PDB file of C-alpha atoms in Angstrom:
ATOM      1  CA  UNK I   1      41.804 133.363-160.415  1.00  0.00           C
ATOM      2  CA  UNK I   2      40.798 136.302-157.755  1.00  0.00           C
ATOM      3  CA  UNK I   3      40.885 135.222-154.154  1.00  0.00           C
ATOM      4  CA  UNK I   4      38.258 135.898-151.391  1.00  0.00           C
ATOM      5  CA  UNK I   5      40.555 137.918-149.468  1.00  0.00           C
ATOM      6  CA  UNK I   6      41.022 140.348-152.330  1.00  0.00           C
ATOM      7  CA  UNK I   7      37.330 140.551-153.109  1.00  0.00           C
ATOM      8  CA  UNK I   8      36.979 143.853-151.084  1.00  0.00           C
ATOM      9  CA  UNK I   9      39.664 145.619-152.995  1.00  0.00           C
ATOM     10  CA  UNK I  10      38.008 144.171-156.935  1.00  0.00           C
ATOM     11  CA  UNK I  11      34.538 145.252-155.369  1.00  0.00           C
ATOM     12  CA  UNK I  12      35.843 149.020-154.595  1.00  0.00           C
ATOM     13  CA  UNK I  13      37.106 149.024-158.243  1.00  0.00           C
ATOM     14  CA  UNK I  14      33.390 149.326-159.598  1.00  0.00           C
ATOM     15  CA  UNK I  15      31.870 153.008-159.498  1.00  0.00           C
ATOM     16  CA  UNK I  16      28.692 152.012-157.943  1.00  0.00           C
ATOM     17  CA  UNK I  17      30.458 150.871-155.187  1.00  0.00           C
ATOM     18  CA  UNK I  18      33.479 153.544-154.930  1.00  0.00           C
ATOM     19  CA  UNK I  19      32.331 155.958-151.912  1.00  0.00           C
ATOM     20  CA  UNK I  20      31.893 152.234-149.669  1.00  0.00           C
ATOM     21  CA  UNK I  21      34.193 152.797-146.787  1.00  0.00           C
ATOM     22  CA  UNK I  22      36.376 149.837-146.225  1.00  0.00           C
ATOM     23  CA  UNK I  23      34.273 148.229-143.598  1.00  0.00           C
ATOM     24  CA  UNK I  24      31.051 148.348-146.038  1.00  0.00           C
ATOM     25  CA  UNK I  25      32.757 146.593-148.674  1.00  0.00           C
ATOM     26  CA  UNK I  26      34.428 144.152-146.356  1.00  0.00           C
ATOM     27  CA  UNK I  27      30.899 143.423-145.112  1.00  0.00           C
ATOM     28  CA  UNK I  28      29.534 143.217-148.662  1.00  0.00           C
ATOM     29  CA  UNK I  29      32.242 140.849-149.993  1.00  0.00           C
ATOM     30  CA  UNK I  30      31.201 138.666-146.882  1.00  0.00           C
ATOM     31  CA  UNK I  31      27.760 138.056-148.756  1.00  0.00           C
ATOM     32  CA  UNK I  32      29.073 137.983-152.328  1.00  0.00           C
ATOM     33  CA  UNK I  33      29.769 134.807-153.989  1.00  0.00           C
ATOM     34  CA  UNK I  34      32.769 134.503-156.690  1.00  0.00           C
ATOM     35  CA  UNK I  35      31.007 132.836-159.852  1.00  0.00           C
ATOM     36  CA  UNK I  36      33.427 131.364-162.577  1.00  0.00           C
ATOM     37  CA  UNK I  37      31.434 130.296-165.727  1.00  0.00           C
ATOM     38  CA  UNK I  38      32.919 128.526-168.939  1.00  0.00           C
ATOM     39  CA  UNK I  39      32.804 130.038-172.292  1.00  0.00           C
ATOM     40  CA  UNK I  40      29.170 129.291-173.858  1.00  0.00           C
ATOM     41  CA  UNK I  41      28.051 128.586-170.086  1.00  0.00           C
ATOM     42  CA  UNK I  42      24.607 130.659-169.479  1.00  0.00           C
ATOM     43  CA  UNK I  43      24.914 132.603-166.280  1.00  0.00           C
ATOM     44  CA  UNK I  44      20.806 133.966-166.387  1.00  0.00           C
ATOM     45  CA  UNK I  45      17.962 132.641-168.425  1.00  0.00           C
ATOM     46  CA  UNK I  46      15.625 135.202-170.146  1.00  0.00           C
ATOM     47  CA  UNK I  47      12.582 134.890-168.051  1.00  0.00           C
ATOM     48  CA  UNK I  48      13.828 133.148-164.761  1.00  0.00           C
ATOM     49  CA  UNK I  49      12.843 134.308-161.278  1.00  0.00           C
ATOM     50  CA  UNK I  50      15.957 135.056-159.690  1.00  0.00           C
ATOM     51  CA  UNK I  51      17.389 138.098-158.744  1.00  0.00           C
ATOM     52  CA  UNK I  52      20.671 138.266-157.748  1.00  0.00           C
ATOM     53  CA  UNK I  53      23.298 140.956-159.192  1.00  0.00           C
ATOM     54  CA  UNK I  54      26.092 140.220-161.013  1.00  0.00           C
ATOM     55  CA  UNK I  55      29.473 141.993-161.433  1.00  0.00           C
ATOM     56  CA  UNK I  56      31.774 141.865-163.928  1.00  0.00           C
ATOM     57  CA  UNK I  57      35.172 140.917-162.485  1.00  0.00           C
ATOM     58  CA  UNK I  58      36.898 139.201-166.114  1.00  0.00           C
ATOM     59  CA  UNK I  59      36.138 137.760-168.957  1.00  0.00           C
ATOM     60  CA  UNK I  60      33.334 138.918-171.374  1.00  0.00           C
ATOM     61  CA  UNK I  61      29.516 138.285-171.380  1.00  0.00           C
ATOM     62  CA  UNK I  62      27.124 138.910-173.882  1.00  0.00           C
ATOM     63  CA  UNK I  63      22.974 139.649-172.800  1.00  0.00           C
ATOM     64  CA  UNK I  64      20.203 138.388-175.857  1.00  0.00           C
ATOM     65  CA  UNK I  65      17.143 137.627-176.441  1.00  0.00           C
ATOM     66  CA  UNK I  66      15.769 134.696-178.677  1.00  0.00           C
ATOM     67  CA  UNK I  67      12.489 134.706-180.410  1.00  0.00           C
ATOM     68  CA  UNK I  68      10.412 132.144-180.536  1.00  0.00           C
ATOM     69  CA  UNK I  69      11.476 130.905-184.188  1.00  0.00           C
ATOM     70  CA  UNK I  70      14.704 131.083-182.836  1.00  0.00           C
ATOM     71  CA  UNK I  71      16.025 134.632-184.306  1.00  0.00           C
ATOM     72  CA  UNK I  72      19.128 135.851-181.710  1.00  0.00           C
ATOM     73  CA  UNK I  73      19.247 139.411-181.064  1.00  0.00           C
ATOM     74  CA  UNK I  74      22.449 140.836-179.174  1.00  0.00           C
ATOM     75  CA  UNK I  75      21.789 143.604-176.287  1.00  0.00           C
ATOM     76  CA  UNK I  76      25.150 144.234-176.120  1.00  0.00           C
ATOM     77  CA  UNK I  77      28.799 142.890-174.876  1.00  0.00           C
ATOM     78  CA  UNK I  78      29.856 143.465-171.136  1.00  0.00           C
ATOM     79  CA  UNK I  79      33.479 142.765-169.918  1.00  0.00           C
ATOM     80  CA  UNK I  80      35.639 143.474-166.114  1.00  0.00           C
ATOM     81  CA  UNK I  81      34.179 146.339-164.957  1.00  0.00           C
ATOM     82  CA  UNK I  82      30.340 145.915-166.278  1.00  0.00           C
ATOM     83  CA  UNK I  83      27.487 144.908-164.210  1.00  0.00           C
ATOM     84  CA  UNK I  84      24.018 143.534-164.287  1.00  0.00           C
ATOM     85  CA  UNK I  85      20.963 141.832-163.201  1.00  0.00           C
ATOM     86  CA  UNK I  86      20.163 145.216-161.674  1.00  0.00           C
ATOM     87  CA  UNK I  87      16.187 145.320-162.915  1.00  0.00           C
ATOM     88  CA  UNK I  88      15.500 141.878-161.327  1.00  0.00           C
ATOM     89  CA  UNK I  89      17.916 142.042-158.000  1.00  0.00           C
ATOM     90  CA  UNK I  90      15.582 145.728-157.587  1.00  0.00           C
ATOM     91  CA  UNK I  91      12.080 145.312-159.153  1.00  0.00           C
ATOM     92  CA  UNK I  92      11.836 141.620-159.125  1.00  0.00           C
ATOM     93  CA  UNK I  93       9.951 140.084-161.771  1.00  0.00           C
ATOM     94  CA  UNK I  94      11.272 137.843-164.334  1.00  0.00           C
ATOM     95  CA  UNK I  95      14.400 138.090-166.035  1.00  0.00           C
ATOM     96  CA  UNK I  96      14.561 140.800-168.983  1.00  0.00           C
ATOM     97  CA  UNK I  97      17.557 139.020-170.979  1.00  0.00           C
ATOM     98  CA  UNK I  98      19.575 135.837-170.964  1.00  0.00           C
ATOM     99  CA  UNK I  99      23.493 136.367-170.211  1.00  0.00           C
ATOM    100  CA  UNK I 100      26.063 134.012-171.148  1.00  0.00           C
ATOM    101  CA  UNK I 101      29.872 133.892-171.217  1.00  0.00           C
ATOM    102  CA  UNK I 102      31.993 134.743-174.315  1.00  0.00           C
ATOM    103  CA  UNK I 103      35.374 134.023-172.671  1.00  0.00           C
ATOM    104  CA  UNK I 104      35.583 132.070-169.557  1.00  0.00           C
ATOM    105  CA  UNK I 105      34.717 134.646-167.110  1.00  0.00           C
ATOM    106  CA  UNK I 106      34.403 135.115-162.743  1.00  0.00           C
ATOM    107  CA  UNK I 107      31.527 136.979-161.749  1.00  0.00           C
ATOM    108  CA  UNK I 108      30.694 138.157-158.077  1.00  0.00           C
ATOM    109  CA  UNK I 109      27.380 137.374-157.603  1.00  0.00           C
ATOM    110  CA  UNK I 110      24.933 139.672-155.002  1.00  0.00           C
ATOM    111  CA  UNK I 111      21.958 138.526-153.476  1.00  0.00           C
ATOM    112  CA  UNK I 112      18.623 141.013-154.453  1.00  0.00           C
ATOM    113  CA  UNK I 113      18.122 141.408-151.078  1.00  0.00           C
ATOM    114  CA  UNK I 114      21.607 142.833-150.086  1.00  0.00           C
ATOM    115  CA  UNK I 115      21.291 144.796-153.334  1.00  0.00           C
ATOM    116  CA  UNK I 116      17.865 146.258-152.479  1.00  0.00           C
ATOM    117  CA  UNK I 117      19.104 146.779-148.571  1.00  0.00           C
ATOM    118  CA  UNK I 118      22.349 148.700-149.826  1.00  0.00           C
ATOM    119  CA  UNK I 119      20.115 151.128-151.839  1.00  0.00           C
ATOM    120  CA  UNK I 120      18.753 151.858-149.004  1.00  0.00           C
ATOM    121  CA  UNK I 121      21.582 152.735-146.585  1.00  0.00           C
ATOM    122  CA  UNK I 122      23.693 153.954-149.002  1.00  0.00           C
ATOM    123  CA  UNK I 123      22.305 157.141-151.106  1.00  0.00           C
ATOM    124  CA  UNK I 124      25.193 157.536-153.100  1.00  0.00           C
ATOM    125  CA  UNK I 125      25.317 154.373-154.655  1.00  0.00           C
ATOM    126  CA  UNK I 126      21.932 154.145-155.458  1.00  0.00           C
ATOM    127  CA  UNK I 127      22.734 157.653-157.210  1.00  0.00           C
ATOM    128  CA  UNK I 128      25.270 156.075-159.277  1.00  0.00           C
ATOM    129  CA  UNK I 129      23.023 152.952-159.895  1.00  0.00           C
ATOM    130  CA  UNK I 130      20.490 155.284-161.518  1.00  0.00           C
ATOM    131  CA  UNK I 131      22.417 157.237-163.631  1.00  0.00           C
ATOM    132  CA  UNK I 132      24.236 154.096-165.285  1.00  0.00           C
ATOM    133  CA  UNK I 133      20.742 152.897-165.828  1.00  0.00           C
ATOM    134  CA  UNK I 134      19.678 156.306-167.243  1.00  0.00           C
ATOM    135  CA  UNK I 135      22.344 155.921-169.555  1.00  0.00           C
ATOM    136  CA  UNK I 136      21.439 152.723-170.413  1.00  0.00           C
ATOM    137  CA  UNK I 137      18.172 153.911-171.346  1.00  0.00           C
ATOM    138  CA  UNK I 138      18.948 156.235-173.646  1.00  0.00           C
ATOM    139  CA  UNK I 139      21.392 153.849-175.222  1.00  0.00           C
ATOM    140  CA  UNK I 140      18.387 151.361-176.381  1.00  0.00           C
ATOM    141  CA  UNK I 141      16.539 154.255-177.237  1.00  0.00           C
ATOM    142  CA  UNK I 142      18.979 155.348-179.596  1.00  0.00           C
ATOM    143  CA  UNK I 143      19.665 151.354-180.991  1.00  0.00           C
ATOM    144  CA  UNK I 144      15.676 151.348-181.165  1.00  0.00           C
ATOM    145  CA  UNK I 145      15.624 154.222-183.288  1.00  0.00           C
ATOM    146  CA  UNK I 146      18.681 153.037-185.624  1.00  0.00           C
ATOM    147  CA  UNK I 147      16.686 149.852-185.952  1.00  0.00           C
ATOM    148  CA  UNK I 148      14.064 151.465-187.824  1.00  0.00           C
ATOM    149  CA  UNK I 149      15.022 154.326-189.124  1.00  0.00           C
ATOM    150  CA  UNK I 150      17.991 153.113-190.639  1.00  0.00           C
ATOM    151  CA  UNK I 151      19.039 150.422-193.409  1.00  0.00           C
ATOM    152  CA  UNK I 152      21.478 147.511-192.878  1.00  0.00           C
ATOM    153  CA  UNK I 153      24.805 149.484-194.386  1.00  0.00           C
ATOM    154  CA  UNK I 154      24.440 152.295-192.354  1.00  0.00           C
ATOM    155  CA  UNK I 155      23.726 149.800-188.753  1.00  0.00           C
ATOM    156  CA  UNK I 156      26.630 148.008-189.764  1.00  0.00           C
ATOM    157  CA  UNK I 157      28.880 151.020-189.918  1.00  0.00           C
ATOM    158  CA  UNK I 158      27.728 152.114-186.806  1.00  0.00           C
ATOM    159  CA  UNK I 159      28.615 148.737-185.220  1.00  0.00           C
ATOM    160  CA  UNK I 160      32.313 148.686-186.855  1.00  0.00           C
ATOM    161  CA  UNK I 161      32.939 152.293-185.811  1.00  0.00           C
ATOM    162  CA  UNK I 162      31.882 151.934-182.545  1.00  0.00           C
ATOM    163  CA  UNK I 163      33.361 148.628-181.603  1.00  0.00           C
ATOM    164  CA  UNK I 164      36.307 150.274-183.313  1.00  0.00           C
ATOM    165  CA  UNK I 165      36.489 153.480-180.907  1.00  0.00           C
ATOM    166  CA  UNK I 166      35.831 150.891-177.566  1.00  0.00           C
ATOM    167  CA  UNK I 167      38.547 148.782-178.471  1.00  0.00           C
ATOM    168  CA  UNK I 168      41.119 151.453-179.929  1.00  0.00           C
ATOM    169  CA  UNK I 169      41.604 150.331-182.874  1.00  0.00           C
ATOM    170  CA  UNK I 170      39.842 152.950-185.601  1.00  0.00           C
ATOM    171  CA  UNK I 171      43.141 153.846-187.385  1.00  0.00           C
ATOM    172  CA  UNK I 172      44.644 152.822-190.707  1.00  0.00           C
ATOM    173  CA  UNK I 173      45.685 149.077-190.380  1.00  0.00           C
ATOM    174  CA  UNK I 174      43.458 148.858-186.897  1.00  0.00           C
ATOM    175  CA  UNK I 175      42.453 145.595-186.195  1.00  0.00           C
ATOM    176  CA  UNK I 176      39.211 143.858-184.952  1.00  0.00           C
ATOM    177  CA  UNK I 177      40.932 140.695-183.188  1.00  0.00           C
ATOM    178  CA  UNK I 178      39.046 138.548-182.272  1.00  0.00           C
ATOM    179  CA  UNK I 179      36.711 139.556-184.855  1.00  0.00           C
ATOM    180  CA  UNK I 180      33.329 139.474-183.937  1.00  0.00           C
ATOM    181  CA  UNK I 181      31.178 136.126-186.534  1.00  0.00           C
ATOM    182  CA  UNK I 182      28.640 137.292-188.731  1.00  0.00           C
ATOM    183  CA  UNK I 183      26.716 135.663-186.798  1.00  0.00           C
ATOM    184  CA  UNK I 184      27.360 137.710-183.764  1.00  0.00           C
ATOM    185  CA  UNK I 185      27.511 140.779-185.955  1.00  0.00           C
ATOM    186  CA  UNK I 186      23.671 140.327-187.281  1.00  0.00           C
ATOM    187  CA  UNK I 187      22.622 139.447-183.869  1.00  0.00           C
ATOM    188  CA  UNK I 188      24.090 143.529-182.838  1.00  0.00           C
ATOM    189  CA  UNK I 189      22.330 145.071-185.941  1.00  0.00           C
ATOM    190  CA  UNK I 190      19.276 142.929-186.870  1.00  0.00           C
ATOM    191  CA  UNK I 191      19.396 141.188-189.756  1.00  0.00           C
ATOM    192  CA  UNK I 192      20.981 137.633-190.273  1.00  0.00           C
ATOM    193  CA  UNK I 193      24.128 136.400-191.319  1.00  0.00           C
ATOM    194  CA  UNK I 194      23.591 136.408-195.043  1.00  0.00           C
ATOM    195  CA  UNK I 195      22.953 140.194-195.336  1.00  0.00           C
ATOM    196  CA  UNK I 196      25.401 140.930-192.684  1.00  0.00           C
ATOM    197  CA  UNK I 197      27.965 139.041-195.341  1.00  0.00           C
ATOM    198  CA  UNK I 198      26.937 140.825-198.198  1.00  0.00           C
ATOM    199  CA  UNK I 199      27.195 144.509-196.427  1.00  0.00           C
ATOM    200  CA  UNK I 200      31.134 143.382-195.529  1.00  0.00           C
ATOM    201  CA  UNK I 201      32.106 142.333-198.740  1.00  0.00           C
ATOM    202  CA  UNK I 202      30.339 145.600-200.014  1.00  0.00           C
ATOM    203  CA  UNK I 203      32.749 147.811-197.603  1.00  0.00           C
ATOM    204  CA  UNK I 204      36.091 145.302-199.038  1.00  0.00           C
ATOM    205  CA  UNK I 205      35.569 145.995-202.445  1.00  0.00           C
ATOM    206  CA  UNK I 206      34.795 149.669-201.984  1.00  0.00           C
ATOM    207  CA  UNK I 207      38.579 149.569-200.106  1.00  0.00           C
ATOM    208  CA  UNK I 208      37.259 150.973-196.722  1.00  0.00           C
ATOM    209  CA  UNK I 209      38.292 147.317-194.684  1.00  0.00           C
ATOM    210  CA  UNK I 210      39.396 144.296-195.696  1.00  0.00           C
ATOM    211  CA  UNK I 211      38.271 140.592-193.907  1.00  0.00           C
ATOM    212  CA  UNK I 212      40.130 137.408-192.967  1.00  0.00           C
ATOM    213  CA  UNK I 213      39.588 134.714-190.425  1.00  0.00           C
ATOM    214  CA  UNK I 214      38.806 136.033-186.925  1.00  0.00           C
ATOM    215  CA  UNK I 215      40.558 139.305-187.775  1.00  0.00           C
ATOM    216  CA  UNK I 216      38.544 142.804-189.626  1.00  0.00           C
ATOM    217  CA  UNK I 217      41.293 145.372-190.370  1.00  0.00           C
ATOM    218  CA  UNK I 218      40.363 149.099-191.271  1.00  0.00           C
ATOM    219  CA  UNK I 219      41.749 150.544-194.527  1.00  0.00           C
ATOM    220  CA  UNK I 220      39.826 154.065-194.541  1.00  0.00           C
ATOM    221  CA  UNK I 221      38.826 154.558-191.093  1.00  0.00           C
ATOM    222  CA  UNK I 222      38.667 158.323-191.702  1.00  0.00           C
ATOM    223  CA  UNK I 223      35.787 157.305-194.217  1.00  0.00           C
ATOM    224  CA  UNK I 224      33.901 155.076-191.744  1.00  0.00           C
ATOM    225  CA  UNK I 225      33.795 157.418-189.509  1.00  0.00           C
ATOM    226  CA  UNK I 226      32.551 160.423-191.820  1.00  0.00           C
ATOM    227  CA  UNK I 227      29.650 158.172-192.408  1.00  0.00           C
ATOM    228  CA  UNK I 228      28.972 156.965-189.234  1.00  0.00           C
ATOM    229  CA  UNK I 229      28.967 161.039-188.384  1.00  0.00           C
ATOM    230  CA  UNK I 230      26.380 161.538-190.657  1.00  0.00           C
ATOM    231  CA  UNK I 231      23.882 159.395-189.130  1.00  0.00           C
ATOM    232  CA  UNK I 232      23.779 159.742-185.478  1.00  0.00           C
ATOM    233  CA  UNK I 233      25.420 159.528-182.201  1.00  0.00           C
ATOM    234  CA  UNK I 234      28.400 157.701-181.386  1.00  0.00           C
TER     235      UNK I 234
END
């Protein structure tokens, strides 16, 4: 459990906030709150008018979007060090995606209007602010673009290789654990939970990983990757 006291010091580990001098973050942490949400708990609701910021302190989140016939699509995981509620807390509006906790999870938790008030004073962290969300952009373009341009098998190895390389894992005997559900999977890759099902035990029988509760473990990572290569950034 992090402390108030210490908030300065987890608030200078973030890289929008690393050229604060010790008396800005100090100040800042003074009108932060420390959140602590509950696995499953929803932090921000797709569409809702607030705009504070959030930052990523521990635990893991996850950001989606539901249709309205109930279809879940994934936006991506965030985890201690990640950040967001960025678009809202600057442009106001509603809410672009709903977050909720993976993993029980504290959050420190910015009012917009310090946000939008630090921009101003500080140049360098709104500099650093735009080019995470520059990179974010291209990001979804790239996910847009796999989403139509390429078929289930080859989404799915991207996912697998990818969440592979974050974690460390993409050797011989590496292992996904915590695995993500199928469920979770199809929500990353669009499709549903049948397909995504079909595409693993595809990849088993063709000896590149093999599946068992909670836990993926890769057999021909050099293989996965080749493929994954082939297709697109990484």
């Amino acid at each position: 459990m992090i402390k108030r006291n210490d908030l300065p010091a987890h608030l200078a580990e973030f890289s929008i906030f690393a050229s604060l001098s010790d008396e800005a973050l100090t100040e800042l942490a003074n009108r932060t709150d420390i959140v602590r949400a509950e696995r499953g708990e929803l932090v921000v609701q797709h569409l809702d008018k607030s705009d504070d910021f959030y930052l990523m302190l521990s635990g893991k989140m996850m950001a989606i979007l539901i249709s309205g016939r109930g279809r879940e699509v994934s936006l991506g995981e965030m985890e201690r060090g990640h950040y967001f509620g960025e678009i809202a807390a600057i442009g106001g509006g509603d809410r672009s995606a709903s977050i909720f906790a993976r993993t029980p999870a504290e959050l420190a938790r910015i009012p917009g209007r310090t946000l939008r008030t630090l921009l101003d004073e500080e140049p360098t962290v709104a500099r650093v602010l735009l080019d995470d969300m520059v990179q974010r952009v291209r990001q979804l373009t790239q996910r847009s673009f796999e989403l139509t341009a390429l078929k289930l098998a080859d989404r799915l190895t991207l996912f697998l290789v990818r969440t592979g390389l974050e974690r460390g894992v993409l050797t011989v005997g590496g292992e996904l654990r915590p695995a993500p559900t199928h469920a979770e999977i199809a929500a990353r890759v669009g499709a549903n939970r049948e397909a995504v099902s079909r595409e693993l035990s595809s990849l088993v029988q063709v000896g590149i990983i093999q599946t068992r509760r909670g836990c993926i473990t890769f057999v021909d990572p050099d293989r996965l990757l080749q493929d994954a290569k082939d297709m697109g950034d990484l």
